[in-house]
PDB file of C-alpha atoms in Angstrom:
ATOM      1  CA  MET Q 211     -49.655 -52.856 -25.382  1.00  0.00           C
ATOM      2  CA  ARG Q 212     -46.245 -53.415 -23.859  1.00  0.00           C
ATOM      3  CA  GLY Q 213     -44.804 -50.223 -25.445  1.00  0.00           C
ATOM      4  CA  GLY Q 214     -47.629 -48.186 -23.872  1.00  0.00           C
ATOM      5  CA  PHE Q 215     -46.773 -49.510 -20.404  1.00  0.00           C
ATOM      6  CA  PHE Q 216     -43.087 -48.585 -20.723  1.00  0.00           C
ATOM      7  CA  ARG Q 217     -44.024 -45.157 -22.046  1.00  0.00           C
ATOM      8  CA  PHE Q 218     -46.284 -44.690 -18.999  1.00  0.00           C
ATOM      9  CA  VAL Q 219     -43.500 -45.784 -16.617  1.00  0.00           C
ATOM     10  CA  LYS Q 220     -41.028 -43.451 -18.327  1.00  0.00           C
ATOM     11  CA  ASN Q 221     -43.428 -40.497 -18.104  1.00  0.00           C
ATOM     12  CA  ALA Q 222     -44.258 -41.286 -14.478  1.00  0.00           C
ATOM     13  CA  PHE Q 223     -40.546 -41.426 -13.667  1.00  0.00           C
ATOM     14  CA  LEU Q 224     -39.944 -38.061 -15.367  1.00  0.00           C
ATOM     15  CA  VAL Q 225     -42.812 -36.501 -13.412  1.00  0.00           C
ATOM     16  CA  MET Q 226     -41.412 -37.876 -10.133  1.00  0.00           C
ATOM     17  CA  VAL Q 227     -37.899 -36.608 -10.885  1.00  0.00           C
ATOM     18  CA  GLY Q 228     -39.274 -33.213 -11.871  1.00  0.00           C
ATOM     19  CA  THR Q 229     -41.334 -33.010  -8.685  1.00  0.00           C
ATOM     20  CA  VAL Q 230     -38.362 -33.901  -6.500  1.00  0.00           C
ATOM     21  CA  LEU Q 231     -36.200 -31.283  -8.243  1.00  0.00           C
ATOM     22  CA  LEU Q 232     -38.905 -28.638  -7.876  1.00  0.00           C
ATOM     23  CA  LEU Q 233     -39.347 -29.402  -4.175  1.00  0.00           C
ATOM     24  CA  GLY Q 234     -35.579 -29.219  -3.707  1.00  0.00           C
ATOM     25  CA  LEU Q 235     -35.412 -25.838  -5.434  1.00  0.00           C
ATOM     26  CA  VAL Q 236     -38.264 -24.484  -3.330  1.00  0.00           C
ATOM     27  CA  ALA Q 237     -36.640 -25.778  -0.132  1.00  0.00           C
ATOM     28  CA  TYR Q 238     -33.258 -24.224  -0.932  1.00  0.00           C
ATOM     29  CA  SER Q 239     -34.729 -20.950  -2.216  1.00  0.00           C
ATOM     30  CA  GLN Q 240     -34.977 -19.856   1.431  1.00  0.00           C
ATOM     31  CA  GLY Q 241     -31.307 -20.655   1.978  1.00  0.00           C
ATOM     32  CA  ALA Q 242     -29.754 -23.421   4.011  1.00  0.00           C
ATOM     33  CA  VAL Q 243     -28.192 -23.965   7.387  1.00  0.00           C
ATOM     34  CA  MET Q 244     -24.784 -25.538   6.785  1.00  0.00           C
ATOM     35  CA  VAL Q 245     -22.952 -27.350   9.547  1.00  0.00           C
ATOM     36  CA  TYR Q 246     -19.434 -28.742   9.165  1.00  0.00           C
ATOM     37  CA  VAL Q 247     -17.609 -30.436  12.038  1.00  0.00           C
ATOM     38  CA  HIS Q 248     -14.121 -31.919  11.901  1.00  0.00           C
ATOM     39  CA  GLU Q 249     -12.611 -33.745  14.852  1.00  0.00           C
ATOM     40  CA  LYS Q 250      -8.854 -33.254  14.934  1.00  0.00           C
ATOM     41  CA  LYS Q 251      -7.927 -36.593  16.490  1.00  0.00           C
ATOM     42  CA  PRO Q 252      -6.565 -39.467  14.392  1.00  0.00           C
ATOM     43  CA  SER Q 253      -9.447 -41.035  12.491  1.00  0.00           C
ATOM     44  CA  GLY Q 254     -11.517 -38.054  13.575  1.00  0.00           C
ATOM     45  CA  ALA Q 255     -15.016 -37.775  12.223  1.00  0.00           C
ATOM     46  CA  ARG Q 256     -15.984 -35.262   9.573  1.00  0.00           C
ATOM     47  CA  MET Q 257     -19.610 -34.282   9.259  1.00  0.00           C
ATOM     48  CA  PHE Q 258     -21.234 -31.993   6.714  1.00  0.00           C
ATOM     49  CA  LEU Q 259     -24.930 -31.355   7.174  1.00  0.00           C
ATOM     50  CA  PRO Q 260     -26.851 -29.010   4.859  1.00  0.00           C
ATOM     51  CA  ILE Q 261     -30.381 -28.327   6.121  1.00  0.00           C
ATOM     52  CA  PRO Q 262     -32.793 -26.208   4.083  1.00  0.00           C
ATOM     53  CA  SER Q 263     -34.020 -23.260   6.180  1.00  0.00           C
ATOM     54  CA  LEU Q 264     -37.532 -24.128   5.141  1.00  0.00           C
ATOM     55  CA  VAL Q 265     -37.134 -27.450   6.974  1.00  0.00           C
ATOM     56  CA  VAL Q 266     -35.929 -25.637  10.112  1.00  0.00           C
ATOM     57  CA  THR Q 267     -38.792 -23.147  10.179  1.00  0.00           C
ATOM     58  CA  ALA Q 268     -41.409 -25.728   9.195  1.00  0.00           C
ATOM     59  CA  GLY Q 269     -40.021 -28.114  11.800  1.00  0.00           C
ATOM     60  CA  LEU Q 270     -40.834 -25.598  14.532  1.00  0.00           C
ATOM     61  CA  GLU Q 271     -44.512 -26.237  13.848  1.00  0.00           C
ATOM     62  CA  PHE Q 272     -44.113 -29.846  14.969  1.00  0.00           C
ATOM     63  CA  ILE Q 273     -42.680 -28.968  18.386  1.00  0.00           C
ATOM     64  CA  PRO Q 274     -45.471 -28.868  20.989  1.00  0.00           C
ATOM     65  CA  SER Q 275     -46.157 -25.381  22.360  1.00  0.00           C
ATOM     66  CA  GLU Q 276     -45.735 -26.646  25.919  1.00  0.00           C
ATOM     67  CA  THR Q 277     -42.194 -27.763  25.121  1.00  0.00           C
ATOM     68  CA  LEU Q 278     -41.261 -24.417  23.575  1.00  0.00           C
ATOM     69  CA  GLN Q 279     -42.815 -22.440  26.424  1.00  0.00           C
ATOM     70  CA  GLY Q 280     -40.715 -24.240  28.981  1.00  0.00           C
ATOM     71  CA  LYS Q 281     -37.455 -24.149  27.028  1.00  0.00           C
ATOM     72  CA  SER Q 282     -37.697 -20.607  25.712  1.00  0.00           C
ATOM     73  CA  ARG Q 283     -38.868 -18.867  28.890  1.00  0.00           C
ATOM     74  CA  GLU Q 284     -35.356 -17.605  29.703  1.00  0.00           C
ATOM     75  CA  LEU Q 285     -35.044 -16.323  26.110  1.00  0.00           C
ATOM     76  CA  ARG Q 286     -38.192 -14.204  26.375  1.00  0.00           C
ATOM     77  CA  GLN Q 287     -36.391 -11.002  27.367  1.00  0.00           C
ATOM     78  CA  TRP Q 288     -33.935 -11.378  24.472  1.00  0.00           C
ATOM     79  CA  LEU Q 289     -36.383 -12.157  21.646  1.00  0.00           C
ATOM     80  CA  PRO Q 290     -37.091  -8.503  20.681  1.00  0.00           C
ATOM     81  CA  ALA Q 291     -33.338  -7.811  20.578  1.00  0.00           C
ATOM     82  CA  ILE Q 292     -32.707 -10.948  18.504  1.00  0.00           C
ATOM     83  CA  ARG Q 293     -35.426  -9.958  16.021  1.00  0.00           C
ATOM     84  CA  LEU Q 294     -34.129  -6.387  15.747  1.00  0.00           C
ATOM     85  CA  ALA Q 295     -30.507  -7.522  15.429  1.00  0.00           C
ATOM     86  CA  SER Q 296     -31.395  -9.942  12.637  1.00  0.00           C
ATOM     87  CA  GLN Q 297     -33.288  -7.209  10.766  1.00  0.00           C
ATOM     88  CA  GLU Q 298     -30.411  -4.744  11.082  1.00  0.00           C
ATOM     89  CA  LEU Q 299     -27.821  -7.373  10.240  1.00  0.00           C
ATOM     90  CA  ALA Q 300     -29.715  -8.206   7.054  1.00  0.00           C
ATOM     91  CA  HIS Q 301     -29.250  -4.602   5.877  1.00  0.00           C
ATOM     92  CA  SER Q 302     -25.656  -4.178   7.024  1.00  0.00           C
ATOM     93  CA  PRO Q 303     -22.601  -4.612   4.784  1.00  0.00           C
ATOM     94  CA  ASP Q 304     -20.653  -7.850   4.731  1.00  0.00           C
ATOM     95  CA  GLY Q 305     -17.757  -8.130   7.106  1.00  0.00           C
ATOM     96  CA  LEU Q 306     -16.252  -9.376  10.314  1.00  0.00           C
ATOM     97  CA  LEU Q 307     -18.457  -8.919  13.383  1.00  0.00           C
ATOM     98  CA  VAL Q 308     -16.506 -10.624  16.158  1.00  0.00           C
ATOM     99  CA  GLU Q 309     -13.136 -12.323  16.361  1.00  0.00           C
ATOM    100  CA  VAL Q 310     -11.705 -13.831  19.527  1.00  0.00           C
ATOM    101  CA  THR Q 311      -8.356 -15.546  19.649  1.00  0.00           C
ATOM    102  CA  GLY Q 312      -7.201 -17.441  22.698  1.00  0.00           C
ATOM    103  CA  ARG Q 313      -4.235 -19.704  23.321  1.00  0.00           C
ATOM    104  CA  LYS Q 314      -6.001 -22.793  22.063  1.00  0.00           C
ATOM    105  CA  GLU Q 315      -9.081 -21.500  20.285  1.00  0.00           C
ATOM    106  CA  HIS Q 316     -10.213 -19.084  17.632  1.00  0.00           C
ATOM    107  CA  VAL Q 317     -13.800 -17.866  17.189  1.00  0.00           C
ATOM    108  CA  LEU Q 318     -14.953 -15.832  14.228  1.00  0.00           C
ATOM    109  CA  ILE Q 319     -18.425 -14.436  13.529  1.00  0.00           C
ATOM    110  CA  ALA Q 320     -19.008 -12.647  10.232  1.00  0.00           C
ATOM    111  CA  LYS Q 321     -21.714 -11.655   7.793  1.00  0.00           C
ATOM    112  CA  ARG Q 322     -21.428 -12.751   4.189  1.00  0.00           C
ATOM    113  CA  ALA Q 323     -24.270 -11.940   1.792  1.00  0.00           C
ATOM    114  CA  ASP Q 324     -27.468 -13.087   3.546  1.00  0.00           C
ATOM    115  CA  ASP Q 325     -25.728 -15.494   5.925  1.00  0.00           C
ATOM    116  CA  LEU Q 326     -24.275 -15.352   9.405  1.00  0.00           C
ATOM    117  CA  LEU Q 327     -21.049 -17.349   9.601  1.00  0.00           C
ATOM    118  CA  ILE Q 328     -19.745 -18.773  12.857  1.00  0.00           C
ATOM    119  CA  GLU Q 329     -16.400 -20.570  12.934  1.00  0.00           C
ATOM    120  CA  VAL Q 330     -14.850 -22.145  15.999  1.00  0.00           C
ATOM    121  CA  ASP Q 331     -11.438 -23.754  15.893  1.00  0.00           C
ATOM    122  CA  ASP Q 332      -9.819 -25.310  18.954  1.00  0.00           C
ATOM    123  CA  GLU Q 333      -7.367 -28.096  19.655  1.00  0.00           C
ATOM    124  CA  ASN Q 334     -10.074 -30.795  19.453  1.00  0.00           C
ATOM    125  CA  GLU Q 335     -12.286 -29.789  16.542  1.00  0.00           C
ATOM    126  CA  THR Q 336     -13.217 -27.265  13.923  1.00  0.00           C
ATOM    127  CA  VAL Q 337     -16.855 -26.217  13.560  1.00  0.00           C
ATOM    128  CA  HIS Q 338     -18.276 -24.076  10.763  1.00  0.00           C
ATOM    129  CA  LEU Q 339     -21.897 -22.932  10.893  1.00  0.00           C
ATOM    130  CA  SER Q 340     -23.587 -20.854   8.232  1.00  0.00           C
ATOM    131  CA  LEU Q 341     -27.220 -19.835   8.511  1.00  0.00           C
ATOM    132  CA  PRO Q 342     -29.463 -17.389   6.721  1.00  0.00           C
ATOM    133  CA  ILE Q 343     -29.998 -14.249   8.792  1.00  0.00           C
ATOM    134  CA  GLU Q 344     -33.691 -14.317   7.942  1.00  0.00           C
ATOM    135  CA  THR Q 345     -34.003 -17.715   9.627  1.00  0.00           C
ATOM    136  CA  ILE Q 346     -32.837 -16.210  12.931  1.00  0.00           C
ATOM    137  CA  GLY Q 347     -35.705 -13.702  12.860  1.00  0.00           C
ATOM    138  CA  VAL Q 348     -38.257 -16.335  11.860  1.00  0.00           C
ATOM    139  CA  VAL Q 349     -37.213 -18.600  14.747  1.00  0.00           C
ATOM    140  CA  ALA Q 350     -37.322 -15.664  17.204  1.00  0.00           C
ATOM    141  CA  ASP Q 351     -40.807 -14.726  15.960  1.00  0.00           C
ATOM    142  CA  HIS Q 352     -41.992 -18.308  16.351  1.00  0.00           C
ATOM    143  CA  LEU Q 353     -40.607 -18.540  19.886  1.00  0.00           C
ATOM    144  CA  ALA Q 354     -42.293 -15.243  20.784  1.00  0.00           C
ATOM    145  CA  GLU Q 355     -45.653 -16.497  19.452  1.00  0.00           C
ATOM    146  CA  ASP Q 356     -45.435 -19.636  21.563  1.00  0.00           C
ATOM    147  CA  GLN Q 357     -44.738 -17.751  24.776  1.00  0.00           C
ATOM    148  CA  ALA Q 358     -47.536 -18.046  27.300  1.00  0.00           C
ATOM    149  CA  PRO Q 359     -48.165 -14.957  29.454  1.00  0.00           C
ATOM    150  CA  ILE Q 360     -46.488 -15.123  32.841  1.00  0.00           C
TER     151      ILE Q 360
END
């Protein structure tokens, strides 16, 4: 009797681990938004935050439409351009898109594979952001859907 219980627990554990791994693979199959921030002061914080794109796009569904309408109203005129730019960027070759160097800062925007890379380095911190280009279009589409007519 006791051996049957442990066998059940072992099988249940294996099913749970398998389910978690499968969910993780599905979540990351859409790509991930990666954020890395490093403060340059002594004992400065370092933060690395990988967020599956699926979580970002699914999370939009939980934001009330009223909230999005108010916040995205000024974006309305730019949404078609954002959607088109993300579609064209997805088909363009990898490479540097923008680079700005100032006295105390450096900004770089590039395309690598299916991701848009944004790097900002100044005297206080370094920030690296990588996000799937497809996610940009999905977010723009969602914002456009939630726009109430003026």
